Tab-separated table of C-alpha atoms in Angstrom:
chain	number	residue	atom	x	y	z
X	1	MET	CA	85.222	-33.007	-3.581
X	2	LEU	CA	85.029	-37.024	-2.801
X	3	ALA	CA	86.638	-37.625	-6.069
X	4	TRP	CA	88.996	-40.370	-4.501
X	5	ILE	CA	85.149	-42.193	-5.026
X	6	ASP	CA	85.499	-44.842	-7.944
X	7	PRO	CA	84.528	-47.523	-7.439
X	8	THR	CA	83.381	-50.749	-9.358
X	9	PHE	CA	80.277	-52.404	-8.878
X	10	HIS	CA	79.197	-55.805	-10.268
X	11	ALA	CA	76.003	-57.458	-10.429
X	12	THR	CA	76.751	-59.167	-6.967
X	13	GLU	CA	77.265	-55.872	-5.820
X	14	VAL	CA	74.105	-53.909	-7.263
X	15	VAL	CA	71.968	-56.620	-5.556
X	16	LEU	CA	73.430	-56.207	-1.940
X	17	THR	CA	72.968	-52.689	-2.554
X	18	ALA	CA	69.544	-53.445	-3.380
X	19	LEU	CA	68.671	-55.036	-0.404
X	20	VAL	CA	70.229	-52.633	1.842
X	21	VAL	CA	67.900	-50.627	0.415
X	22	LEU	CA	65.168	-52.902	0.735
X	23	VAL	CA	65.656	-53.344	4.850
X	24	LEU	CA	65.704	-49.219	5.599
X	25	THR	CA	62.858	-49.156	2.792
X	26	ALA	CA	60.649	-51.657	4.982
X	27	SER	CA	61.959	-49.383	8.783
X	28	VAL	CA	60.985	-46.668	7.207
X	29	VAL	CA	57.229	-48.031	6.120
X	30	ARG	CA	56.656	-49.035	8.847
X	31	ALA	CA	58.039	-46.529	11.260
X	32	SER	CA	55.843	-42.841	10.854
X	33	PRO	CA	55.687	-40.957	13.819
X	34	ASP	CA	52.144	-42.290	15.147
X	35	ARG	CA	53.369	-46.376	14.224
X	36	MET	CA	56.255	-45.428	15.954
X	37	ARG	CA	54.992	-43.742	18.849
X	38	SER	CA	52.495	-46.166	19.022
X	39	ARG	CA	54.446	-49.443	19.279
X	40	ILE	CA	56.527	-47.198	22.024
X	41	ARG	CA	53.741	-47.501	24.456
X	42	THR	CA	52.879	-50.992	23.508
X	43	ARG	CA	56.063	-52.947	23.620
X	44	GLY	CA	58.558	-50.005	25.228
X	45	LEU	CA	61.010	-47.777	24.611
X	46	ALA	CA	64.361	-50.573	25.221
X	47	ALA	CA	62.356	-52.999	22.229
X	48	ALA	CA	62.313	-50.365	19.895
X	49	PHE	CA	66.231	-49.258	20.504
X	50	ARG	CA	66.877	-52.971	19.969
X	51	ARG	CA	65.249	-53.073	16.672
X	52	SER	CA	66.612	-50.328	15.574
X	53	ALA	CA	70.317	-51.267	17.034
X	54	ALA	CA	70.092	-54.619	14.625
X	55	THR	CA	68.242	-52.563	11.623
X	56	ASN	CA	71.422	-50.529	11.271
X	57	THR	CA	73.486	-53.716	12.050
X	58	LEU	CA	72.413	-55.875	9.371
X	59	ALA	CA	72.711	-52.957	7.117
X	60	ALA	CA	75.761	-52.269	7.695
X	61	LEU	CA	76.854	-56.609	8.107
X	62	ILE	CA	75.271	-56.778	3.794
X	63	ALA	CA	77.246	-53.507	2.913
X	64	LEU	CA	80.103	-55.129	4.325
X	65	GLU	CA	80.149	-58.370	2.192
X	66	ALA	CA	79.436	-56.310	-0.604
X	67	VAL	CA	83.208	-55.172	-0.327
X	68	LEU	CA	83.730	-58.831	0.495
X	69	VAL	CA	82.166	-61.012	-2.466
X	70	GLY	CA	83.166	-57.730	-4.778
X	71	PRO	CA	86.402	-58.408	-6.812
X	72	ASP	CA	86.810	-54.551	-7.340
X	73	LEU	CA	85.859	-53.217	-3.633
X	74	ASP	CA	87.741	-52.826	-1.305
X	75	LEU	CA	86.930	-51.158	2.075
X	76	ALA	CA	89.141	-48.069	1.026
X	77	ASP	CA	86.135	-47.558	-1.371
X	78	LEU	CA	84.017	-47.533	1.856
X	79	GLY	CA	85.773	-45.400	3.426
X	80	LEU	CA	87.173	-47.305	5.587
X	81	ARG	CA	90.851	-46.622	5.293
X	82	PRO	CA	93.738	-46.716	7.538
X	83	ILE	CA	93.323	-44.399	10.810
X	84	THR	CA	95.861	-41.562	10.655
X	85	VAL	CA	97.218	-39.565	13.932
X	86	GLY	CA	94.934	-36.592	12.048
X	87	ASP	CA	91.338	-38.643	12.377
X	88	VAL	CA	91.535	-39.527	16.007
X	89	LEU	CA	92.290	-36.346	17.263
X	90	ILE	CA	89.600	-35.755	14.794
X	91	ALA	CA	87.563	-37.960	16.208
X	92	LEU	CA	88.333	-37.166	19.531
X	93	GLY	CA	88.259	-33.426	19.423
X	94	LEU	CA	84.799	-32.615	17.593
X	95	PRO	CA	82.826	-34.771	19.449
X	96	ALA	CA	83.987	-33.672	22.318
X	97	ALA	CA	83.306	-29.691	21.029
X	98	ALA	CA	79.861	-30.536	20.204
X	99	ALA	CA	78.832	-32.322	23.725
X	100	ALA	CA	80.386	-29.643	25.566
X	101	THR	CA	78.325	-27.405	24.093
X	102	ALA	CA	75.321	-29.610	23.891
X	103	ALA	CA	76.380	-29.299	27.889
X	104	LEU	CA	76.218	-24.914	27.557
X	105	LEU	CA	73.053	-24.416	25.993
X	106	THR	CA	71.051	-26.896	28.012
X	107	ILE	CA	72.423	-25.729	31.090
X	108	ARG	CA	71.423	-22.208	29.194
X	109	ALA	CA	68.167	-22.642	28.229
X	110	GLY	CA	66.831	-25.229	30.905
X	111	ALA	CA	63.750	-26.954	30.947
X	112	ILE	CA	62.377	-27.795	28.078
X	113	ASP	CA	58.614	-28.480	27.276
X	114	PRO	CA	57.920	-32.334	26.320
X	115	ALA	CA	55.217	-30.359	23.139
X	116	ASP	CA	58.446	-28.352	22.115
X	117	ASP	CA	60.239	-31.620	22.284
X	118	PRO	CA	60.330	-33.985	19.177
X	119	LEU	CA	62.378	-36.175	20.569
X	120	ALA	CA	60.298	-36.839	23.977
X	121	PHE	CA	59.214	-40.009	22.987
X	122	LEU	CA	62.192	-41.244	22.827
X	123	ARG	CA	64.516	-40.604	26.205
X	124	PRO	CA	65.310	-43.568	28.041
X	125	ALA	CA	63.372	-43.807	31.839
X	126	THR	CA	64.814	-46.191	32.752
X	127	PRO	CA	68.079	-48.376	32.745
X	128	ALA	CA	67.519	-50.483	30.100
X	129	GLU	CA	66.047	-48.311	28.432
X	130	ARG	CA	69.376	-45.837	28.822
X	131	ARG	CA	71.287	-49.001	28.183
X	132	TRP	CA	69.488	-50.232	24.635
X	133	ALA	CA	69.920	-46.315	23.963
X	134	ALA	CA	73.504	-46.312	24.288
X	135	VAL	CA	73.850	-49.952	22.011
X	136	GLY	CA	71.214	-47.920	19.527
X	137	ALA	CA	73.259	-44.522	19.158
X	138	LEU	CA	76.701	-46.825	18.928
X	139	ALA	CA	74.568	-48.819	16.214
X	140	ALA	CA	73.338	-46.160	14.414
X	141	GLY	CA	76.500	-44.351	14.481
X	142	ALA	CA	78.566	-47.240	12.841
X	143	GLY	CA	76.068	-48.684	10.044
X	144	GLU	CA	74.366	-45.161	9.026
X	145	GLU	CA	77.725	-44.099	8.586
X	146	ILE	CA	78.807	-47.358	6.646
X	147	VAL	CA	75.683	-46.970	5.389
X	148	PHE	CA	74.825	-43.490	4.068
X	149	ARG	CA	77.778	-42.044	3.716
X	150	GLY	CA	80.366	-44.946	2.663
X	151	LEU	CA	78.031	-47.972	0.194
X	152	PHE	CA	75.606	-45.018	-1.054
X	153	ILE	CA	77.874	-42.499	-2.142
X	154	ALA	CA	80.243	-45.198	-3.581
X	155	ALA	CA	77.129	-47.544	-5.676
X	156	GLY	CA	75.360	-43.592	-7.060
X	157	THR	CA	79.425	-43.265	-8.454
X	158	ALA	CA	79.691	-46.655	-9.512
X	159	LEU	CA	76.221	-46.102	-11.187
X	160	GLY	CA	77.089	-43.086	-12.896
X	161	LEU	CA	76.141	-39.864	-10.587
X	162	PRO	CA	78.732	-37.260	-9.690
X	163	PRO	CA	80.422	-38.182	-6.361
X	164	TRP	CA	78.405	-34.645	-5.122
X	165	ALA	CA	75.242	-35.633	-6.854
X	166	ALA	CA	75.553	-39.222	-5.009
X	167	ALA	CA	76.204	-37.726	-1.442
X	168	LEU	CA	73.217	-35.191	-2.018
X	169	LEU	CA	70.956	-38.219	-2.357
X	170	SER	CA	72.955	-39.573	0.247
X	171	ALA	CA	71.592	-37.012	2.882
X	172	GLY	CA	68.676	-36.919	1.316
X	173	LEU	CA	67.262	-40.566	2.122
X	174	PHE	CA	69.278	-40.408	5.265
X	175	GLY	CA	66.779	-37.580	6.524
X	176	LEU	CA	63.820	-39.733	4.860
X	177	GLY	CA	65.294	-42.673	7.508
X	178	HIS	CA	64.155	-40.672	9.901
X	179	ARG	CA	60.535	-40.124	9.003
X	180	TYR	CA	59.384	-41.319	12.375
X	181	GLN	CA	61.510	-37.610	13.839
X	182	GLY	CA	58.505	-35.416	11.528
X	183	VAL	CA	59.114	-33.738	9.154
X	184	ARG	CA	60.921	-31.393	11.515
X	185	GLY	CA	63.049	-34.537	12.337
X	186	MET	CA	63.538	-34.923	8.755
X	187	VAL	CA	65.615	-31.583	7.924
X	188	VAL	CA	67.759	-31.846	10.981
X	189	THR	CA	68.762	-35.227	10.315
X	190	THR	CA	69.554	-34.422	6.683
X	191	GLY	CA	71.111	-30.897	8.101
X	192	ALA	CA	73.183	-33.607	10.269
X	193	ALA	CA	74.112	-35.501	6.736
X	194	VAL	CA	75.417	-33.052	4.531
X	195	VAL	CA	77.626	-31.695	7.824
X	196	PHE	CA	79.193	-36.028	8.559
X	197	THR	CA	79.493	-36.352	4.405
X	198	THR	CA	81.472	-32.864	4.517
X	199	LEU	CA	83.909	-34.313	7.474
X	200	TYR	CA	83.887	-37.482	5.402
X	201	ALA	CA	85.080	-35.706	2.561
X	202	LEU	CA	87.519	-33.396	4.133
X	203	THR	CA	88.717	-36.239	5.786
X	204	GLY	CA	89.060	-39.455	3.801
X	205	ASN	CA	88.237	-41.445	6.133
X	206	LEU	CA	84.757	-42.119	7.832
X	207	ILE	CA	86.196	-43.103	11.335
X	208	VAL	CA	85.129	-39.279	11.408
X	209	PRO	CA	82.148	-39.450	10.808
X	210	ILE	CA	81.149	-42.506	12.772
X	211	ALA	CA	82.873	-40.908	16.257
X	212	LEU	CA	81.073	-38.125	15.133
X	213	HIS	CA	77.332	-39.207	14.715
X	214	ALA	CA	77.585	-41.556	17.649
X	215	THR	CA	78.342	-38.631	19.815
X	216	VAL	CA	75.266	-36.382	18.583
X	217	ASP	CA	72.771	-39.812	19.193
X	218	LEU	CA	74.568	-40.929	22.615
X	219	VAL	CA	73.991	-36.721	23.793
X	220	SER	CA	71.032	-36.244	22.203
X	221	LEU	CA	68.780	-39.767	24.187
X	222	LEU	CA	71.393	-39.818	27.417
X	223	PHE	CA	73.280	-36.961	28.075
X	224	VAL	CA	71.693	-33.846	27.545
X	225	PRO	CA	68.140	-35.552	29.826
X	226	ALA	CA	70.883	-36.563	32.104
X	227	LEU	CA	72.043	-32.776	32.676
X	228	LEU	CA	68.209	-31.270	32.063
X	229	ALA	CA	67.040	-33.778	35.226
X	230	ARG	CA	70.201	-32.463	37.753
X	231	HIS	CA	69.238	-29.002	36.657
X	232	ASP	CA	65.362	-29.422	36.863
X	233	GLN	CA	65.535	-30.860	40.549
X	234	ARG	CA	67.591	-28.128	41.720
X	235	PRO	CA	64.959	-25.132	41.997
X	236	ALA	CA	63.304	-28.436	43.701
X	237	ALA	CA	66.182	-28.840	46.358
X	238	ALA	CA	65.831	-25.463	47.024
X	239	ASP	CA	62.423	-24.936	47.446
X	240	THR	CA	62.420	-27.613	49.486
X	241	ALA	CA	65.116	-26.748	51.518
X	242	GLY	CA	63.436	-22.951	51.683
X	243	ALA	CA	60.033	-24.929	52.884
X	244	ALA	CA	62.379	-26.924	55.381
X	245	THR	CA	63.256	-23.988	56.961
X	246	ALA	CA	60.288	-22.220	57.073
X	247	GLY	CA	58.572	-25.006	59.098
X	248	ALA	CA	61.678	-25.130	61.035
X	249	ASP	CA	60.902	-21.363	61.755
X	250	THR	CA	56.943	-22.076	62.350
X	251	ALA	CA	57.365	-24.880	64.839
X	252	ALA	CA	59.518	-22.661	67.144
X	253	LEU	CA	57.225	-19.961	66.621
X	254	ASP	CA	54.019	-22.334	67.853
X	255	THR	CA	56.847	-23.908	70.706
X	256	ALA	CA	57.183	-20.018	71.426
X	257	ALA	CA	53.681	-19.309	71.582
X	258	ALA	CA	53.289	-23.070	73.575
X	259	ASP	CA	56.031	-21.957	76.332
X	260	THR	CA	53.950	-18.047	76.436
X	261	VAL	CA	50.284	-19.825	76.846
X	262	ALA	CA	52.228	-22.518	78.879
X	263	GLY	CA	53.636	-19.291	80.795
X	264	THR	CA	50.422	-18.277	81.409
X	265	ALA	CA	48.362	-20.831	82.662
X	266	ALA	CA	51.247	-21.384	85.515
X	267	ALA	CA	51.096	-18.024	85.870
X	268	ASP	CA	46.942	-18.481	86.494
X	269	VAL	CA	47.780	-21.232	88.779
X	270	VAL	CA	49.871	-19.595	90.833
X	271	GLY	CA	47.777	-16.591	91.334
X	272	ALA	CA	44.968	-19.129	91.475
X	273	ASP	CA	46.675	-20.520	94.686
X	274	GLY	CA	48.267	-17.585	95.876
X	275	GLY	CA	44.420	-16.401	96.097
X	276	GLY	CA	43.051	-19.431	97.614
X	277	ALA	CA	46.840	-18.683	100.528
X	278	ASP	CA	45.135	-14.871	101.250
X	279	SER	CA	41.694	-15.986	101.949
X	280	ALA	CA	42.558	-18.869	103.837
X	281	ALA	CA	45.022	-16.454	105.846
X	282	ALA	CA	42.152	-14.277	106.224
X	283	GLU	CA	39.699	-16.564	107.148
X	284	ALA	CA	42.427	-18.283	110.133
X	285	GLY	CA	42.528	-13.926	111.028
X	286	SER	CA	38.791	-13.761	111.754
């Protein structure tokens, strides 16, 4: 597993890797669940996505800088290898399958109670939030894979760890990096890291985990909420239509009742007029 990873890190690459760790550590320390929710309430969700995109982009650029300055380090050591047809097929097929599965499960599950949704505070509700959520998802898909699967596994191996141990350590750090999602979120993202690492090990290329990672984030932040909203609107629309039909029926009954009352009133008037005519005739006869 990951046996091809055998990079050589010099002092500069080690310093740059430490800088990436420092950037991510600062982000994690400031991103407890309570602080993240408070920050979103005060600054807005779009700002949170912008900050996340900036952090992941910065970390990825530092990782790539290590490749540029490292004499014995190249892009292949970070999993950025030439893309084959098989890589493209897998990179397209797996995300499509993941999106279809998420859609099916979402439709079958129906509405989700916000209390049971650990990411409820991250669900975008406005066009601006959705745009920045998409940017954040793409930045996370590329940036986090380059850093956690590419740089950290390579750095761990260069420092003497077996590749599998470096991969497990990287997966643990990835889960810890999602501390703002709470314990449940850290467990889930650690499991996702294992899946991404397995794909990396099987294909030898980061393009597949990058594509799947970005798709998972896009589906979670944009696709699933849109499906839930559309699914929830259908019963509401049916109820509205039923209420409108009932209202129309009631109006028809009211109209019929009004006609009946009007008819009765008319008959009374006619009867009264008839009675008056009869009385006049009787008086004329006498």
